Short mmCIF file of C-alpha atoms in Angstrom, two decimals:
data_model
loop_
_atom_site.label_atom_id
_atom_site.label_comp_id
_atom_site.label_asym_id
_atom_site.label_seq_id
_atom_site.Cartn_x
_atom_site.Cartn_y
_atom_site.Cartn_z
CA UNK A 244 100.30 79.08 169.23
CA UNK A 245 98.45 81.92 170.06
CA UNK A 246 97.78 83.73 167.23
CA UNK A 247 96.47 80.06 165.73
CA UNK A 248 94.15 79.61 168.64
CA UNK A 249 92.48 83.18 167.66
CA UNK A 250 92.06 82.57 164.20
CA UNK A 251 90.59 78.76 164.98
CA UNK A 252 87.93 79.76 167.08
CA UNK A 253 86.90 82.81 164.82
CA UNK A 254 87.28 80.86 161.73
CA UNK A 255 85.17 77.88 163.46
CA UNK A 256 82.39 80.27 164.38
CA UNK A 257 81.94 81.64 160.97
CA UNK A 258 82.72 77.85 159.11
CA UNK A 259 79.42 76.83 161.88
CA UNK A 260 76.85 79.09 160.92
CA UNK A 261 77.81 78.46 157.51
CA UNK A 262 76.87 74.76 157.89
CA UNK A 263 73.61 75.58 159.78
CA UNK A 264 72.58 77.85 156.78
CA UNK A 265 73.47 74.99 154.50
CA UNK A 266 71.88 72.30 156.27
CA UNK A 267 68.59 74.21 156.44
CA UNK A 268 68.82 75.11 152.54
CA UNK A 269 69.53 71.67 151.94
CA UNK A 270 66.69 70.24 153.89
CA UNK A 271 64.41 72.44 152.12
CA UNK A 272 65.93 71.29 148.92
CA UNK A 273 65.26 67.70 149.34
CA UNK A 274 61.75 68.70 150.20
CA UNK A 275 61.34 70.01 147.12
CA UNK A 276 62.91 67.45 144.99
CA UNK A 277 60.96 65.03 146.81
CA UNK A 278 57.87 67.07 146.15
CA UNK A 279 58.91 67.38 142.67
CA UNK A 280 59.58 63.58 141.67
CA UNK A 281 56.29 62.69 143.65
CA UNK A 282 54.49 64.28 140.69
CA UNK A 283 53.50 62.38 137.45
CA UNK A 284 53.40 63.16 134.51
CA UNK A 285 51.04 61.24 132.30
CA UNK A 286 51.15 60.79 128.06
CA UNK A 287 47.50 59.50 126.56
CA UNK A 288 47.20 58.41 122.97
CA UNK A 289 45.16 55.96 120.94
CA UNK A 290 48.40 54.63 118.73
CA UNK A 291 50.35 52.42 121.27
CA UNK A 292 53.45 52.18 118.77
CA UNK A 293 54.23 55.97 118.82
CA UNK A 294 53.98 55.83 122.92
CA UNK A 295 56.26 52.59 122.94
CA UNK A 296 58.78 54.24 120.94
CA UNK A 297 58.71 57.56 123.01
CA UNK A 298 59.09 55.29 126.18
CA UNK A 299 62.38 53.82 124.65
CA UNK A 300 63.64 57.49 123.73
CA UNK A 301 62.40 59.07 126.94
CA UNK A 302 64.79 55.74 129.27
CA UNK A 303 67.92 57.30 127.55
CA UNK A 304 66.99 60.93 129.36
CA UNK A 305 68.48 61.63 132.64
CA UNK A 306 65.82 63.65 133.93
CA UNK A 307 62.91 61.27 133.67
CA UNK A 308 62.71 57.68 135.78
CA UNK A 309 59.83 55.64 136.53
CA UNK A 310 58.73 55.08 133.28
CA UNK A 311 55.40 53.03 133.08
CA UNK A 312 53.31 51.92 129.64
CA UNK A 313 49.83 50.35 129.48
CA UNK A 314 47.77 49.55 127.10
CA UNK A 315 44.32 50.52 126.63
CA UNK A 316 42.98 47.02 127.65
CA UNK A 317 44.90 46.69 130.57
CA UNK A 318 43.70 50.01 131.69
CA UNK A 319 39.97 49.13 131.45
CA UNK A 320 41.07 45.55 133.07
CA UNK A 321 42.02 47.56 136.16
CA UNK A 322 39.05 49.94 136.05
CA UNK A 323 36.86 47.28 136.29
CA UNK A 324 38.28 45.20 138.78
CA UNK A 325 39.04 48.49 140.84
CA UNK A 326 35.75 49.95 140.76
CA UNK A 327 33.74 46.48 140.21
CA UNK A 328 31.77 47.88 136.91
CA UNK A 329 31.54 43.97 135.38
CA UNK A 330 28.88 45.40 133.02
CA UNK A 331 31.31 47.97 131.28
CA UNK A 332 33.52 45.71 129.58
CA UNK A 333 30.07 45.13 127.20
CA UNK A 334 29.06 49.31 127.08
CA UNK A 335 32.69 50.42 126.46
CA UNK A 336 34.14 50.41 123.08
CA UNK A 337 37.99 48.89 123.81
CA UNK A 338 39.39 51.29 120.53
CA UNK A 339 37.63 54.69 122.08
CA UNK A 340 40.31 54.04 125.12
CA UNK A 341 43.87 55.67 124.89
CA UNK A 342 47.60 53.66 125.57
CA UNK A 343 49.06 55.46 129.01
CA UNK A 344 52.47 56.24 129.10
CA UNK A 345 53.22 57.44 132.93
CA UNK A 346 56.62 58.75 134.34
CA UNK A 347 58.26 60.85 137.06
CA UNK A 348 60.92 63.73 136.77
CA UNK A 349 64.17 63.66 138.01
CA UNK A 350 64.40 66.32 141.03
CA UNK A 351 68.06 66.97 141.58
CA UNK A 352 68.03 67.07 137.56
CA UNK A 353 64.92 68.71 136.13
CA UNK A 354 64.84 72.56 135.20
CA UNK A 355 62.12 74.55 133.84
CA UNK A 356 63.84 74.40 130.81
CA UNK A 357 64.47 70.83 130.89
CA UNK A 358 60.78 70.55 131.53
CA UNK A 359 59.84 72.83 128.62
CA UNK A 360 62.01 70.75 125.87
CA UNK A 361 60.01 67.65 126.59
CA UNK A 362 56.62 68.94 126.23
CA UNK A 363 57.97 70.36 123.34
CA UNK A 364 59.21 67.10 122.06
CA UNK A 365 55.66 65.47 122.89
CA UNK A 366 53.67 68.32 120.85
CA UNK A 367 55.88 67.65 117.98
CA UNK A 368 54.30 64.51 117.93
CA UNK A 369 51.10 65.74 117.00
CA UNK A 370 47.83 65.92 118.22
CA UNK A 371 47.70 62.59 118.79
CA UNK A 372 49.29 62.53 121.81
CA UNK A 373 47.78 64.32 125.22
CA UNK A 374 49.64 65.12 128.15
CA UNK A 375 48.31 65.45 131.32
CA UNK A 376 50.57 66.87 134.13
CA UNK A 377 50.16 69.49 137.31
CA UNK A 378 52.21 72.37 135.37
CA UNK A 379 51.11 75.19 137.50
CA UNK A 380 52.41 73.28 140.66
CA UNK A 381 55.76 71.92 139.30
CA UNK A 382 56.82 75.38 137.47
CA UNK A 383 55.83 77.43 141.43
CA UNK A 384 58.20 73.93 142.23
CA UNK A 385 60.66 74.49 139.56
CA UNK A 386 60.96 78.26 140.85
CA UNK A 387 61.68 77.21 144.29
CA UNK A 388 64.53 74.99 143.77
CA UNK A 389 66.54 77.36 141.28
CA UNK A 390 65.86 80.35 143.94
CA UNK A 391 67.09 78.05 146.74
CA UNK A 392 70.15 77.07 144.03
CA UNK A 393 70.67 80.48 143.96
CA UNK A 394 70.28 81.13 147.99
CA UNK A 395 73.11 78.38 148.78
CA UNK A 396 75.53 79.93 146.22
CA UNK A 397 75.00 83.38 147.71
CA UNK A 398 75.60 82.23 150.81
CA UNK A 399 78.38 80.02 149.62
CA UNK A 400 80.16 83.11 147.83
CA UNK A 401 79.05 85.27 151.55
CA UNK A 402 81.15 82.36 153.72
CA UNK A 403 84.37 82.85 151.53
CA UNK A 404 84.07 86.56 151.20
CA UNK A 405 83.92 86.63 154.91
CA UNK A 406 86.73 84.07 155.57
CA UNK A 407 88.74 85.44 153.51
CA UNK A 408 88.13 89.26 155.23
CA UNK A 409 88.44 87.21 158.78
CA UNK A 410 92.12 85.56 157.68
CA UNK A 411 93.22 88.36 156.30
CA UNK A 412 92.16 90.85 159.33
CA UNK A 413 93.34 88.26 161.89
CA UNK A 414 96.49 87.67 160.09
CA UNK A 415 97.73 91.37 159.52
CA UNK A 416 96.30 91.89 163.33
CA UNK A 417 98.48 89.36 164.10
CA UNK A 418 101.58 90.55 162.29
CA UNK A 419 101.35 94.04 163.64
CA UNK A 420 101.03 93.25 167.00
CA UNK A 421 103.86 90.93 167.08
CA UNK A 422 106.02 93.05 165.60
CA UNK A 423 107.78 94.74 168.85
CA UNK A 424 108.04 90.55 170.18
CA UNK A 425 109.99 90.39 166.57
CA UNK A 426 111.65 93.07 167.21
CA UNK A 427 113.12 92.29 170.65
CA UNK A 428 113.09 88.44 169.65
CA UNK A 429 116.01 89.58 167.33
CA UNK A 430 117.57 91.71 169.09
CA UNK A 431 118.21 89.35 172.15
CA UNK A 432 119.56 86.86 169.65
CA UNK A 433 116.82 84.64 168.65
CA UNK A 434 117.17 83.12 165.60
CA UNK A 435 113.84 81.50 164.37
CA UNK A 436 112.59 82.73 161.53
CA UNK A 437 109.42 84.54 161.72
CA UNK A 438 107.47 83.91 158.24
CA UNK A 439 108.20 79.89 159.45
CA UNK A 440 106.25 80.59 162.46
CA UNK A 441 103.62 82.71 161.02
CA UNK A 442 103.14 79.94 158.38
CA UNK A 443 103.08 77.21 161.16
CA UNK A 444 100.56 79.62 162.81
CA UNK A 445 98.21 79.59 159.69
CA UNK A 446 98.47 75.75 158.97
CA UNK A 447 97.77 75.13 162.38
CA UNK A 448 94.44 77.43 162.86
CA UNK A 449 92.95 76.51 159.01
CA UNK A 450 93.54 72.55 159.69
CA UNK A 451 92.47 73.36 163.36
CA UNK A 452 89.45 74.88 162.41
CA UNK A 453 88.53 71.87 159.72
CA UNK A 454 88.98 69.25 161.70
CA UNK A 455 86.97 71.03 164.59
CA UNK A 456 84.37 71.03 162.36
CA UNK A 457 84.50 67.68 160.99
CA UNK A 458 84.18 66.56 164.91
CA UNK A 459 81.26 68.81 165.35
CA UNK A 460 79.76 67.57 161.94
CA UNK A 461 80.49 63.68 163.59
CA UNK A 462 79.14 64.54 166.86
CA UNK A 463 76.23 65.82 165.21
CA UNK A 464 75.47 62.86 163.16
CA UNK A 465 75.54 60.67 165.89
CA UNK A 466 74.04 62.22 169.04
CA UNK A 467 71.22 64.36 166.85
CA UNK A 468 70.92 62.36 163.39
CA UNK A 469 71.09 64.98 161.78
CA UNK A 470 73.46 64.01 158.83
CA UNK A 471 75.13 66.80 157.18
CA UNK A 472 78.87 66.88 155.45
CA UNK A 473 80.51 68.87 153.17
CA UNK A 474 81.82 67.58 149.65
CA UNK A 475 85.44 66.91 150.02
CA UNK A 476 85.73 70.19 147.06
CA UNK A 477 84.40 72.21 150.17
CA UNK A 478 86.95 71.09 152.63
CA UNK A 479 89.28 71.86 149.69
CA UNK A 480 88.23 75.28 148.62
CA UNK A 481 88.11 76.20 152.49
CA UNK A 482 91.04 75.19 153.18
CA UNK A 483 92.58 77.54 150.47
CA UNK A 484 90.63 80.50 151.33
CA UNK A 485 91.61 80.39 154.96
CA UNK A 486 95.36 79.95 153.67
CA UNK A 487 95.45 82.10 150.66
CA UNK A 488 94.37 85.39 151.94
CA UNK A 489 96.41 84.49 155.35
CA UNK A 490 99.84 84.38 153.01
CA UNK A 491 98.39 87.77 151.26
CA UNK A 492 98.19 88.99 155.18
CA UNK A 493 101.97 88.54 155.32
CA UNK A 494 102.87 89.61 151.70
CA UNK A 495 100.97 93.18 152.13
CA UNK A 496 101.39 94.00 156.17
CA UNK A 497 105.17 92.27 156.95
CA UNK A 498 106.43 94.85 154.33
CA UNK A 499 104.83 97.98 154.85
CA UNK B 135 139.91 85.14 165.88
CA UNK B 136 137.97 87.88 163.71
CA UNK B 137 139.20 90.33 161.11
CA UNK B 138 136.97 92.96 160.89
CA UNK B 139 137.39 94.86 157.77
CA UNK B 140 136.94 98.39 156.87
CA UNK B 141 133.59 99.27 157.60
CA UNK B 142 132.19 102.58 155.65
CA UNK B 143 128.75 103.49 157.29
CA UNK B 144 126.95 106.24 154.82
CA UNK B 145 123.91 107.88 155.19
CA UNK B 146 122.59 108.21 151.64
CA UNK B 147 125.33 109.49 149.92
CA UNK B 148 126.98 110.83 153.02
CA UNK B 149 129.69 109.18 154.96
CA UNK B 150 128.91 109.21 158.78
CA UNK B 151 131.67 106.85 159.89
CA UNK B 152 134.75 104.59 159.19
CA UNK B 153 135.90 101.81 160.85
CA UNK B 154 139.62 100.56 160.23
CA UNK B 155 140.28 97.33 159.52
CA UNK B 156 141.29 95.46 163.10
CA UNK B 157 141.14 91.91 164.45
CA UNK B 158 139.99 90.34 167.24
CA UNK B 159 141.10 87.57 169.55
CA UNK B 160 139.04 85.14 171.36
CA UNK B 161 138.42 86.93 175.20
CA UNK B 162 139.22 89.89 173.97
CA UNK B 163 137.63 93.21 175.35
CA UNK B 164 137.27 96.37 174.00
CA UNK B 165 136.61 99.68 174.44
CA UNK B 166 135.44 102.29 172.63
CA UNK B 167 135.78 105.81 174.95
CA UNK B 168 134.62 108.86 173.08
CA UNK B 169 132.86 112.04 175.36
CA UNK B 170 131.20 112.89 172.30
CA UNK B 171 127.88 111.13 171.95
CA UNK B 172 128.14 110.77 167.96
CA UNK B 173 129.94 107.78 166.82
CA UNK B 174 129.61 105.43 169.54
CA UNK B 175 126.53 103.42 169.17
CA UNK B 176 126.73 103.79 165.01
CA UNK B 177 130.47 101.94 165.80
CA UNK B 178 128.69 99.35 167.36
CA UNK B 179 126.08 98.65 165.09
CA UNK B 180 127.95 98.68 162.06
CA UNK B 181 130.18 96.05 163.56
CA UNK B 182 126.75 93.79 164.25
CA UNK B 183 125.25 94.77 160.86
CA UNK B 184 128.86 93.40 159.60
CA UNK B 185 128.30 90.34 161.27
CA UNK B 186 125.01 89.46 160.24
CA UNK B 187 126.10 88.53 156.86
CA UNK B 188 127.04 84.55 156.58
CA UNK B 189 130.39 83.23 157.43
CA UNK B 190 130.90 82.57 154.11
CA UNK B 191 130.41 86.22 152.73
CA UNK B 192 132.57 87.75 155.18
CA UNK B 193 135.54 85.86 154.73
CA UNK B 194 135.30 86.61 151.10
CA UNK B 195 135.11 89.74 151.58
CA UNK B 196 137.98 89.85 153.86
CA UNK B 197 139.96 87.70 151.76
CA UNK B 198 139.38 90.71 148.87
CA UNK B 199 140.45 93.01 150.77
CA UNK B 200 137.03 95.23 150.08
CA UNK B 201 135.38 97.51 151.82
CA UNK B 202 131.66 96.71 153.78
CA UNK B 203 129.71 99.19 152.53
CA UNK B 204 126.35 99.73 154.89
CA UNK B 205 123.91 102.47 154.62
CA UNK B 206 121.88 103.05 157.18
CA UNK B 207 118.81 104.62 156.17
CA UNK B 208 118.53 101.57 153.91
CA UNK B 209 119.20 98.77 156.29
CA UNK B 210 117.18 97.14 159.08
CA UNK B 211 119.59 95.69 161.56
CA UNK B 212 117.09 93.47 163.31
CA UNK B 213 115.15 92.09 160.69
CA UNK B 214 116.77 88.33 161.05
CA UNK B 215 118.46 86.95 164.48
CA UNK B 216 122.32 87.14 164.93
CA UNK B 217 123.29 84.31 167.54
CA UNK B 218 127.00 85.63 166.54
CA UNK B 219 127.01 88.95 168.20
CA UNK B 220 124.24 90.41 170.83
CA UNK B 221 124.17 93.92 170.37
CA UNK B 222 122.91 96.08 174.03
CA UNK B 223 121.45 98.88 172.95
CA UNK B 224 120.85 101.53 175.45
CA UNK B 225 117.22 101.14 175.54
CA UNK B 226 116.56 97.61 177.48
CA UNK B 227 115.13 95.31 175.20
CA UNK B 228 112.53 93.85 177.46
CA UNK B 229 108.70 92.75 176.52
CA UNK B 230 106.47 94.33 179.41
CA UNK B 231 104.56 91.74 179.07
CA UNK B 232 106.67 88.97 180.16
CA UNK B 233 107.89 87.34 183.52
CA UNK B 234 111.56 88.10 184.18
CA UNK B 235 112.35 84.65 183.44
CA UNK B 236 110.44 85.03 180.47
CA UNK B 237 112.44 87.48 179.57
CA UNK B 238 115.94 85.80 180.23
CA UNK B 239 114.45 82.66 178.17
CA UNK B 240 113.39 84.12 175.21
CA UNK B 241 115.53 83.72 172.62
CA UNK B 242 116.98 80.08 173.89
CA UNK B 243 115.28 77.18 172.18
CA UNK B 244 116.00 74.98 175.42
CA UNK B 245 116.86 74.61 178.94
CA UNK B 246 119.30 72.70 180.66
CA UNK B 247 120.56 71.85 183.86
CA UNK B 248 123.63 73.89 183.40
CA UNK B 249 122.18 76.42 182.21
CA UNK B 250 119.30 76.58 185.12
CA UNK B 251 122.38 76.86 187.32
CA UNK B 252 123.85 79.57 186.00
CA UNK B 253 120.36 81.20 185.21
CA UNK B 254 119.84 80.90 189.48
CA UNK B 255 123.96 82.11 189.98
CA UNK B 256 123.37 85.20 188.13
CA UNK B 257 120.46 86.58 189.49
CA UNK B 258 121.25 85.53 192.70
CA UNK B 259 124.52 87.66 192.26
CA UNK B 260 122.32 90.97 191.02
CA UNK B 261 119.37 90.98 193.74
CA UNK B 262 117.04 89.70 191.31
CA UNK B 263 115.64 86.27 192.44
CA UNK B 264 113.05 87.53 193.96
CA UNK B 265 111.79 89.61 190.98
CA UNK B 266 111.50 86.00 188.43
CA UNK B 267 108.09 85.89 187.80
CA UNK B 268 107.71 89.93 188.05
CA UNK B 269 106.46 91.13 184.52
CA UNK B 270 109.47 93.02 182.54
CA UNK B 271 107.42 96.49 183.13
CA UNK B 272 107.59 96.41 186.57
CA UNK B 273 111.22 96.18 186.40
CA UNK B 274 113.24 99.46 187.18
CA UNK B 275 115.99 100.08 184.12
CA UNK B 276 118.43 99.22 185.81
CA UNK B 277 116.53 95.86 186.50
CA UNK B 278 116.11 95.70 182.21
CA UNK B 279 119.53 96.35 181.55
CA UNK B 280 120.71 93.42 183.76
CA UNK B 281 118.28 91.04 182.85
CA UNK B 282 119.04 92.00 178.72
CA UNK B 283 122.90 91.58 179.75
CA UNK B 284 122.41 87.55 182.01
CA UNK B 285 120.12 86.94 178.90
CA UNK B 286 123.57 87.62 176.10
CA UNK B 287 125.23 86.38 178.65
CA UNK B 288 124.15 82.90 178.90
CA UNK B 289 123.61 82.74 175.11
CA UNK B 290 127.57 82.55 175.09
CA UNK B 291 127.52 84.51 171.65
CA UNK B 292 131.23 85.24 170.03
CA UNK B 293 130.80 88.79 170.76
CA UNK B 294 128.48 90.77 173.44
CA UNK B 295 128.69 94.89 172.04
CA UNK B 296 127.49 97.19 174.66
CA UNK B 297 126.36 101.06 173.90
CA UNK B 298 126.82 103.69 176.51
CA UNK B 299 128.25 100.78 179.48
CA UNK B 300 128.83 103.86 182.05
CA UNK B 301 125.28 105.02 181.36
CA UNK B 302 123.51 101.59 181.57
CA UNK B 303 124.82 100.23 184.59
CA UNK B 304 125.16 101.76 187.51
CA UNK B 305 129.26 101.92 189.32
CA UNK B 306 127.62 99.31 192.20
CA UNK B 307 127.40 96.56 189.82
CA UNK B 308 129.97 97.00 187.98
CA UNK B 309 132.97 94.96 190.06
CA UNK B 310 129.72 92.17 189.78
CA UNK B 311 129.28 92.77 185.88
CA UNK B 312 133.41 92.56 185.01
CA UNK B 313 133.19 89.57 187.17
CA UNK B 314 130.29 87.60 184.72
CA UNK B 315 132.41 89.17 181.96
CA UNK B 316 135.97 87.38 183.08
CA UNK B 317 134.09 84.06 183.12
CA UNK B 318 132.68 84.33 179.47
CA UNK B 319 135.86 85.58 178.18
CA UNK B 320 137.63 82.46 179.31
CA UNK B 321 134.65 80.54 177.06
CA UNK B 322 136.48 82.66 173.88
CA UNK B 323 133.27 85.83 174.09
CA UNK B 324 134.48 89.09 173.24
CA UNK B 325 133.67 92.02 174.72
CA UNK B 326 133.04 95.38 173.08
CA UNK B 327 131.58 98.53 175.09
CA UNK B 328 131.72 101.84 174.26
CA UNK B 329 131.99 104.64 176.88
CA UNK B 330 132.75 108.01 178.08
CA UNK B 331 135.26 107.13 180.21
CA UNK B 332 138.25 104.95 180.00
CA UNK B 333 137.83 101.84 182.23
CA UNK B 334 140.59 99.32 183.10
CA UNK B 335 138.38 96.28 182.71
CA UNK B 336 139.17 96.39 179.12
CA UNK B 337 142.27 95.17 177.84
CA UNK B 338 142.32 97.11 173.83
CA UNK B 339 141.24 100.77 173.35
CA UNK B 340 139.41 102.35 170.39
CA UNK B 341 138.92 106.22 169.75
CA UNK B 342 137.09 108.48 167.45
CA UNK B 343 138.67 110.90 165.66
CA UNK B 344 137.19 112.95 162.61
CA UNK B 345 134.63 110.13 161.67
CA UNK B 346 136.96 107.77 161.94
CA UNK B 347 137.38 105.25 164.50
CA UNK B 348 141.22 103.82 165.05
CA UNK B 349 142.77 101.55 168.19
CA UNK B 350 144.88 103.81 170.39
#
């Protein structure tokens, strides 16, 4: 019981600032998606057909939403309305005003690659076709997100490096120290075997250590609002490397 | 009863000892008395490494008449429990660390009334109620050696081997010791010590002659 109780509260320590890393990553992450799909992106031409049939191609595309046509006349019907210019319905020439076609990216999707392939797509079109975005903003954007991508993996891959080191220390720390209790366990006629109760030991502090965590992740939610979980692959892939490198423990340190 | 059959303990590719094939009857006790200190505690643990294999093993091995063939720098002896036989070595095996009770309690997986009662009787009987929640080191050797032989003791294990019994226990407890003893050997425990000396506490004698050990 002991033994479980040590690797629990290490295990729990690390698992913790792991999920306050995470949660701030994340936070910043939504920011940025947010920041990202608050942009437009904005497609003028003359010939309304060509921008109809791009809208139709464009709603099949994960990565764009909000789609929004309008035709030239509607456009000036706004204008004048919105800025009360009665008099420029008769100056303006309705043909020398472009269609709109206006949209919005995908955050959690879009990549500056992604990003690249449209405007690519829309040049293809020819020249008759303008686009009007904020590029220099969303590729800094674009930047961001795949450093912070990169940021949560790292630390990601950091949190099972170090679990892993922590079960394995804790378990071979464990192992060799109990090895005189083994020793006079036996020899006063106990009969329990020991790998049972190391592996009881290991279950106990890796679903100990979980479902401390899922508590603290609860208790979180509903005293602070501050909602953060892990996917159920994390609880998974935890689990594992808590248990994995705990059975290696045994495998490497019970024989030597 | 036991048949314990010949036992060849080698050393690589060296024979150190040879135990004759001999039986054993419920309550028996034996002794092995040998001045010599070689032989004596390697008889005993051959006989426990012998009985650590499963029933079924050893009877087939009896029933073939073969030899049990153990070498020792091969073998761990305590690397799995043996509720069969308790082997007393002559260090104490005692965790520092632990109570007294502790101690006594380790390897049982409960406790009962009965056994409480006999768990008070026996330390009561050795001086050592007082010293139940002492922690094993403060314990003189004496003290260890007791509470290792009340612990194999109440287990009520088939056989209880003691190494060097002269040595470990002092002549004051011994009238106290052979009296514990009488009462498991009525529950069917045998009794195996070795010693320097011949004592008359135990019924069947053993001997060591040329690497060989043989009933006298």
């Amino acid at each position: 019981m002991k033994p479980a109780l040590i690797l629990t509260f290490i295990l729990l320590i690390c698992l913790i600032v792991f999920s306050l890393a995470d949660f701030l990553l994340l936070e910043q992450y939504e920011n940025l998606v947010t920041r990202i799909e608050s942009l437009p992106v904005i497609l003028f031409s003359s010939n309304f057909s060509l921008l109809h049939n791009l809208m139709n191609e464009l709603e099949d595309e994960p990565v764009v939403t909000s789609l929004e046509i309008e035709r030239n006349i509607e456009i000036l019907d706004k204008m004048i309305k919105e800025y009360d210019l009665p008099a420029a319905e008769q100056i303006l020439d309705i043909d020398s005003l472009p269609n709109m076609l206006e949209f919005r990216l995908e955050g959690e999707l879009i990549t500056e690659k992604g990003y690249s392939e449209l405007k690519e797509r829309f040049e293809r079109e020819g020249s008759d076709i303008t686009l009007i975005s904020q590029d220099i903003e969303l590729s800094d954007l674009f930047e961001l997100k795949q450093m912070l991508l990169l940021t949560r993996k790292a630390i990601l891959a950091g949190i099972i490096i170090i679990l892993s080191i922590v079960t394995f220390v804790t378990g071979a720390m464990v192992i060799r120290r109990s090895n005189y209790y083994w020793h006079i366990y036996y020899r006063s006629g106990g009969t329990k075997k020991r790998f049972r109760s190391y592996l009881l030991n290991l279950l106990l502090g890796t679903i100990l250590s979980l479902s401390l965590l899922a508590i603290i992740f609860y208790l979180v939610d509903y005293y602070l609002q501050m909602s953060y979980e892990f996917e159920l692959r994390y609880w998974i892939l935890f689990g594992l490397v808590i248990f994995i490198p705990g059975l290696l423990a045994w495998c490497l340190t019970e024989r030597s | 009863m036991h048949t314990i059959p010949k036992i060849v303990i080698n050393s690589g590719k060296e024979k150190v000892l040879t135990i004759q094939r001999f039986t054993l009857e419920e309550g028996d006790s034996l002794l092995l008395q040998n001045e010599n200190p070689e032989g004596k505690t390697l008889f005993l643990r051959g006989l426990y490494r012998f009985l650590q294999n499963s029933r079924r093993r050893r009877e087939k091995l009896i029933e073939k008449g073969d030899v049990f063939l153990w070498d020792i720098r091969r073998d761990k002896i305590y690397s799995k429990g043996n509720r069969e036989a308790i082997l007393l070595e002559y260090q104490p095996a005692i965790i520092p660390e632990m109570t007294l009770n502790q101690n006594i309690l380790l390897p049982m997986k409960g406790m009962n009334i009965r056994l409480k009662h006999k768990l008070i009787d026996y330390l009561r009987t050795f001086g050592l109620t007082m010293k139940q929640f002492s922690p094993g080191r403060n314990l003189s050797f004496s003290e260890m050696k007791i509470v290792e032989l009340i612990r194999a003791v109440l287990l009520l294990p088939e056989l209880i081997l003691i190494d060097d019994f002269d040595l470990s226990y002092h002549k004051n407890l011994h009238d106290r010791i052979f009296e514990m003893f009488s009462l498991v050997r009525k529950n069917g425990t045998i009794i195996i010590a070795t010693c320097k000396s011949a004592n008359p506490f135990f019924t069947r004698n053993f001997s060591i002659k040329g690497k060989e050990v043989f009933e006298i």
